[in-house]
Amino acid sequence: MLNGIFDTVLGYTPACDVLSLAITIAVLILLRVSYVSKSKSFMYFCMMLASLLVASVTNLLHYRVLTDHSASMKTVGYICYIVHSFALLFFMFDFLLYMLEPMLLDRKSYKRYAFAGFWICVADLVVVICGVVFGFGHVIHDDGTVTDEANPFLLAYVFMTALIVFVMVHYRDHLVKQLFNGVLFMMALAVLLIFMQINFGQRSFTVASFGLVTLAILFLVHSNPFDITTGAVGESAFDDMIADGYKKHKDIMVMSLHLPEFDSHTRMPSEITNLIRAMSTQYLKGAILFRIAGGRMVLAFHISKNPAYENGMNRMLLRFEDEYAHFRFDYKIVIGQTEEVLSRDNKYLTFLDFVESRMMINDVKFFEKDDVETFIRHEQILEEIKDIHKKSNLNDPRVLVYCQPVLNVATGKYDTAEALMRLSLDGIGMVYPDQFIPLAERYHLIHTLTLIILHKTCRMIRFLDENDYDVKRISVNFSVREFRDASFCSEVLSVIDSTEIMPKKVGVEITESMNENDLPILKSKINELKEHGMTFYLDDFGTGYSNLERIMELPFDVIKFDRSLVLSIEKTKKSATMVDSQAQMFDELGYKVLFEGVEDENDEISCKRMHAKYLQGYKYSKPIPIEQLTEFFEKKGAD
Ligand code: C2E
Ligand code: CA
Ligand code: CA
């Protein structure tokens, strides 16, 4: 009897709604156990699922109560029908909002479409309720059969579908192509299903047809597949976890493992992925593993869920070191707690790179607030340097020239000096070379800074010349990589020319950390500038590995002995002899030897004994603003 009603009289079989219900519940459970970003879109998606749940339950209930012919059951039937209609309308409205979200419309357009959808749903609901109350819509007869005199829901369905399709097509440039195609295709399939069921006098497939669209979205947007070997999820999921933690003020512990050898798409061996997978679930509750590009894995967990996390973390590190001894791949581990300044725009990946660049290989570093502050400062400095580069103003007031006068041993006077760069930045203050030269070099911004220093130095030389000071030259520090640029020489010469001084008044200091391939280019560029009379200094001789053969290849004029050599003279007789013989060799080969970092009387005496032609260091002067050089240089003709 029961089946008879469902099948023949109503054209309804509960099988489809039971299946929809089961699938909806299954999806909800899967979303719970997998890692899905808790974005606004996801919230809409969950509401869509909830609507489906309610729609299928009420539909099942509606037809179930029809078997009971009592008057009160009829009321329940009507209520179920109304709630069912409401759930489906709510689903459509929610779906509209869902699709509007990634389109990033302006407020006015967004409101227009959202309101249109809202009013279609409200109007339809009113008609559905009136239809029930006044008997022109859904009617439940005393014998348990139903008739639909009119089907207002179908009208709303058509309107809403048309509205959503219109918005999607109209703004298709705003949508990811795969989402556009996938959703549109599923909608077409759903509409087809609805009209086919009408054609066949069926009612069973309504909820299931809505489920199709939901599946499309789930598959395209919210599935975040686990890597089958490590159990990790992708990088965007890491962004989401950080954003969620920031919004809800939850402290998250971040553990990063970087294996630099796997930077270039090389797969990690299975022993490592197995170890990582095992460890990521074993020691910490609710920890999520993220796979980041460039051989990095990040394990993150909420501190609130792991009150005794230190214990778990330490056990994990011990196990790692233990097992990792067999693999012998280089690694760097960085661990620490989220900080608001980093979480706001998720700067963790840049931050981790930064921390790693300052630590040893095969080491573990726990970062602290201090590291975060240093990093933020670095970021600010980098922004400023980028801006200086963008404006390329040779008079940029943020770039300051300091100078250190150099003593000419033969005359006992100061007639040369070295220009040293400083930055004066708003909100940061004075910044010294160790904090910005490496940064400027890494981002290829150093050349702009050099040209500014060169320009300002040349202007000072011109001022000293015009005021009769006896200034032989001022040397400027260059980075070797600047020489690679084809227009290097012409740019340098044009800056010097623009200040109308002679190029021979400018010295160039470079360090010997050159690579083999650069040598011929470097040599030709140095020769080109030397033809204009410029003097070349080899900076920092004695730090690191000095390749004498290579040094001799290049036409340097002055060899700057690093302060470390000055210190070593005073340490042992043996090192004194070594420094002495090197200085003597350069002297005999026609180079001029300059000792850097002469701090006191003792240093001076030792250096003078070692063929020093020039002396530079705190004994004579700390670096001073370039304008103060007038206190050291003498006027021509003065004795
Ligand atoms: P450098 O070229 O070897 O410069 C000498 C550094 O030693 C300067 O540090 C100077 O302040 C310091 N110094 C001078 N006398 C003494 C002394 O008696 N004792 C000690 N302990 N130190 C002394 P600063 O100004 O911090 O510069 C550091 C480095 O930054 C420079 O080393 C140079 O490699 C780089 N640098 C500075 N200005 C520029 C620039 O305009 N361009 C480029 N590419 N690099 C620059
Ligand atoms: Ca130097
Ligand atoms: Ca030096």
Short mmCIF file of C-alpha atoms in Angstrom, two decimals, residues 121-362:
data_model
loop_
_atom_site.label_atom_id
_atom_site.label_comp_id
_atom_site.label_asym_id
_atom_site.label_seq_id
_atom_site.Cartn_x
_atom_site.Cartn_y
_atom_site.Cartn_z
CA CYS A 121 12.90 33.85 -2.66
CA VAL A 122 10.76 35.88 -0.27
CA ALA A 123 8.05 36.47 -2.90
CA ASP A 124 8.01 32.81 -3.77
CA LEU A 125 7.80 31.73 -0.15
CA VAL A 126 4.82 34.04 0.34
CA VAL A 127 3.10 32.51 -2.71
CA VAL A 128 3.91 28.99 -1.46
CA ILE A 129 2.41 29.75 1.96
CA CYS A 130 -0.65 31.48 0.43
CA GLY A 131 -1.08 28.54 -1.94
CA VAL A 132 -1.25 26.21 1.04
CA VAL A 133 -3.54 28.48 3.08
CA PHE A 134 -5.94 29.37 0.27
CA GLY A 135 -5.75 26.04 -1.51
CA PHE A 136 -4.46 27.13 -4.90
CA GLY A 137 -1.01 25.58 -4.57
CA HIS A 138 0.06 22.39 -2.88
CA VAL A 139 -3.04 20.53 -1.68
CA ILE A 140 -3.05 17.42 0.51
CA HIS A 141 -6.27 15.50 0.07
CA ASP A 142 -8.00 13.43 2.73
CA ASP A 143 -6.99 10.18 1.04
CA GLY A 144 -3.32 11.09 1.38
CA THR A 145 -2.82 12.05 -2.24
CA VAL A 146 -1.45 15.45 -3.22
CA THR A 147 -2.04 17.74 -6.14
CA ASP A 148 -0.23 20.89 -7.15
CA GLU A 149 -2.81 23.26 -8.62
CA ALA A 150 0.05 25.62 -9.30
CA ASN A 151 3.76 25.12 -8.68
CA PRO A 152 5.14 28.47 -7.54
CA PHE A 153 8.40 26.84 -6.53
CA LEU A 154 9.16 25.93 -10.12
CA LEU A 155 8.77 29.55 -11.15
CA ALA A 156 11.22 30.71 -8.50
CA TYR A 157 13.60 27.95 -9.51
CA VAL A 158 13.61 29.18 -13.08
CA PHE A 159 14.08 32.82 -12.01
CA MET A 160 16.90 32.05 -9.59
CA THR A 161 18.68 29.81 -12.08
CA ALA A 162 18.38 32.52 -14.72
CA LEU A 163 19.73 35.13 -12.28
CA ILE A 164 22.73 33.01 -11.28
CA VAL A 165 23.56 32.10 -14.87
CA PHE A 166 23.24 35.75 -15.88
CA VAL A 167 25.62 36.94 -13.15
CA MET A 168 28.11 34.19 -13.92
CA VAL A 169 28.14 34.89 -17.63
CA HIS A 170 28.16 38.64 -17.15
CA TYR A 171 31.16 38.52 -14.84
CA ARG A 172 32.83 35.44 -16.25
CA ASP A 173 36.15 37.30 -16.42
CA HIS A 174 36.06 37.44 -12.63
CA LEU A 175 35.69 33.70 -12.26
CA VAL A 176 38.29 30.98 -12.55
CA LYS A 177 37.57 29.22 -15.83
CA GLN A 178 37.35 25.75 -14.28
CA LEU A 179 34.80 26.95 -11.72
CA PHE A 180 32.77 28.71 -14.39
CA ASN A 181 32.67 25.67 -16.68
CA GLY A 182 32.19 23.10 -13.92
CA VAL A 183 29.36 24.89 -12.14
CA LEU A 184 27.56 25.86 -15.33
CA PHE A 185 27.71 22.31 -16.60
CA MET A 186 26.32 20.91 -13.36
CA MET A 187 23.55 23.51 -13.34
CA ALA A 188 22.55 22.50 -16.85
CA LEU A 189 22.47 18.88 -15.76
CA ALA A 190 20.34 19.78 -12.72
CA VAL A 191 17.83 21.75 -14.81
CA LEU A 192 17.61 18.86 -17.24
CA LEU A 193 16.93 16.47 -14.39
CA ILE A 194 14.18 18.69 -12.97
CA PHE A 195 12.41 19.02 -16.32
CA MET A 196 12.78 15.34 -17.08
CA GLN A 197 11.17 14.42 -13.80
CA ILE A 198 8.26 16.77 -14.57
CA ASN A 199 7.93 15.17 -17.95
CA PHE A 200 7.80 11.71 -16.39
CA GLY A 201 5.42 12.83 -13.63
CA GLN A 202 8.14 12.25 -11.04
CA ARG A 203 8.95 14.16 -7.86
CA SER A 204 11.81 12.19 -6.44
CA PHE A 205 14.83 13.92 -7.88
CA THR A 206 14.44 17.55 -6.77
CA VAL A 207 16.88 17.47 -3.86
CA ALA A 208 19.31 15.22 -5.73
CA SER A 209 19.44 17.68 -8.61
CA PHE A 210 20.50 20.42 -6.19
CA GLY A 211 23.14 18.07 -4.89
CA LEU A 212 24.85 18.06 -8.29
CA VAL A 213 25.85 21.70 -8.04
CA THR A 214 27.06 21.12 -4.50
CA LEU A 215 29.26 18.27 -5.65
CA ALA A 216 30.74 20.45 -8.39
CA ILE A 217 31.71 23.12 -5.87
CA LEU A 218 33.02 20.58 -3.38
CA PHE A 219 35.20 19.00 -6.00
CA LEU A 220 36.44 22.23 -7.57
CA VAL A 221 36.91 24.45 -4.56
CA HIS A 222 36.80 22.81 -1.19
CA SER A 223 38.55 19.53 -1.72
CA ASN A 224 42.04 19.90 -0.37
CA PRO A 225 43.65 16.61 -1.22
CA PHE A 226 46.16 15.08 1.11
CA ASP A 227 49.46 14.16 -0.42
CA ILE A 228 49.30 10.41 -0.39
CA THR A 229 52.93 9.93 0.67
CA THR A 230 53.27 12.53 3.42
CA GLY A 231 49.71 13.26 4.43
CA ALA A 232 50.34 16.95 3.81
CA VAL A 233 48.00 19.57 2.39
CA GLY A 234 48.90 22.42 0.04
CA GLU A 235 50.34 25.84 0.67
CA SER A 236 47.08 27.77 0.36
CA ALA A 237 45.71 25.73 3.25
CA PHE A 238 48.58 27.09 5.35
CA ASP A 239 47.48 30.63 4.46
CA ASP A 240 43.98 29.77 5.58
CA MET A 241 45.05 28.31 8.90
CA ILE A 242 47.15 31.39 9.67
CA ALA A 243 44.33 33.76 8.62
CA ASP A 244 41.85 31.86 10.77
CA GLY A 245 44.21 31.90 13.77
CA TYR A 246 44.81 35.62 13.35
CA LYS A 247 41.09 36.39 13.19
CA LYS A 248 40.29 34.33 16.26
CA HIS A 249 43.44 35.31 18.19
CA LYS A 250 44.55 31.70 18.48
CA ASP A 251 48.22 31.01 19.07
CA ILE A 252 49.67 28.59 16.57
CA MET A 253 53.00 26.83 16.74
CA VAL A 254 54.79 26.63 13.42
CA MET A 255 57.50 24.02 12.79
CA SER A 256 59.30 24.26 9.49
CA LEU A 257 61.57 21.63 8.00
CA HIS A 258 63.55 22.75 4.98
CA LEU A 259 65.51 20.26 2.88
CA PRO A 260 67.33 22.52 0.40
CA GLU A 261 68.33 19.57 -1.77
CA PHE A 262 64.73 19.09 -2.80
CA ASP A 263 64.29 22.65 -3.98
CA SER A 264 64.17 21.83 -7.65
CA HIS A 265 61.21 19.51 -7.98
CA THR A 266 63.24 16.50 -6.90
CA ARG A 267 61.02 14.06 -5.09
CA MET A 268 61.86 13.30 -1.50
CA PRO A 269 62.80 9.67 -0.96
CA SER A 270 60.11 7.55 0.63
CA GLU A 271 62.08 6.98 3.85
CA ILE A 272 61.86 10.69 4.53
CA THR A 273 58.22 11.11 3.57
CA ASN A 274 57.33 8.09 5.69
CA LEU A 275 59.19 9.49 8.66
CA ILE A 276 57.54 12.88 8.27
CA ARG A 277 54.09 11.36 7.93
CA ALA A 278 54.57 9.20 10.98
CA MET A 279 55.95 12.01 13.12
CA SER A 280 53.36 14.59 12.11
CA THR A 281 50.52 12.61 13.64
CA GLN A 282 52.25 10.95 16.55
CA TYR A 283 53.41 13.63 18.94
CA LEU A 284 51.01 16.55 18.70
CA LYS A 285 47.22 16.75 18.76
CA GLY A 286 45.46 18.12 15.69
CA ALA A 287 48.74 19.05 13.99
CA ILE A 288 48.42 19.71 10.28
CA LEU A 289 51.23 19.16 7.83
CA PHE A 290 51.61 21.53 4.90
CA ARG A 291 53.67 20.91 1.82
CA ILE A 292 55.31 24.12 0.63
CA ALA A 293 57.16 24.58 -2.63
CA GLY A 294 60.94 24.36 -2.60
CA GLY A 295 61.53 21.40 -0.31
CA ARG A 296 59.75 22.80 2.72
CA MET A 297 57.27 21.15 5.06
CA VAL A 298 55.45 23.05 7.76
CA LEU A 299 53.73 21.40 10.68
CA ALA A 300 51.33 23.69 12.53
CA PHE A 301 49.11 23.15 15.53
CA HIS A 302 46.98 25.15 17.93
CA ILE A 303 48.75 25.64 21.23
CA SER A 304 45.43 25.54 23.10
CA LYS A 305 44.92 21.95 21.93
CA ASN A 306 48.40 20.93 23.11
CA PRO A 307 49.10 22.30 26.57
CA ALA A 308 52.16 20.04 26.90
CA TYR A 309 53.42 20.69 23.39
CA GLU A 310 57.03 21.27 24.43
CA ASN A 311 57.35 17.70 25.53
CA GLY A 312 55.86 16.40 22.26
CA MET A 313 58.04 18.72 20.21
CA ASN A 314 61.23 17.72 21.95
CA ARG A 315 60.48 14.04 21.54
CA MET A 316 59.81 14.66 17.90
CA LEU A 317 63.11 16.49 17.41
CA LEU A 318 65.04 13.76 19.18
CA ARG A 319 63.45 11.12 17.00
CA PHE A 320 64.15 13.22 13.91
CA GLU A 321 67.82 13.60 14.72
CA ASP A 322 68.05 9.94 15.53
CA GLU A 323 66.52 8.69 12.32
CA TYR A 324 67.84 11.46 10.17
CA ALA A 325 71.39 10.42 10.86
CA HIS A 326 70.89 7.67 8.28
CA PHE A 327 69.65 9.92 5.50
CA ARG A 328 72.36 12.56 5.60
CA PHE A 329 70.45 15.21 3.70
CA ASP A 330 71.07 18.78 4.77
CA TYR A 331 68.25 20.39 6.70
CA LYS A 332 67.24 23.47 8.61
CA ILE A 333 64.48 23.43 11.21
CA VAL A 334 62.83 26.62 12.40
CA ILE A 335 60.25 26.59 15.17
CA GLY A 336 58.23 29.27 16.85
CA GLN A 337 54.90 30.74 17.78
CA THR A 338 52.82 32.95 15.48
CA GLU A 339 53.15 36.70 15.92
CA GLU A 340 50.43 39.12 14.85
CA VAL A 341 52.71 41.22 12.64
CA LEU A 342 53.58 38.14 10.62
CA SER A 343 50.11 36.60 10.62
CA ARG A 344 48.32 39.73 9.40
CA ASP A 345 49.42 39.12 5.79
CA ASN A 346 50.97 35.70 6.38
CA LYS A 347 54.62 36.56 5.95
CA TYR A 348 55.84 33.27 7.42
CA LEU A 349 57.40 31.86 4.29
CA THR A 350 59.54 34.97 3.71
CA PHE A 351 60.26 35.06 7.41
CA LEU A 352 61.38 31.42 7.46
CA ASP A 353 63.71 32.13 4.52
CA PHE A 354 65.08 35.08 6.45
CA VAL A 355 65.71 33.10 9.65
CA GLU A 356 67.28 30.27 7.67
CA SER A 357 69.62 32.62 5.84
CA ARG A 358 71.09 33.51 9.24
CA MET A 359 71.49 30.04 10.70
CA MET A 360 73.81 27.09 10.22
CA ILE A 361 72.96 24.09 8.11
CA ASN A 362 71.69 20.97 9.96
#
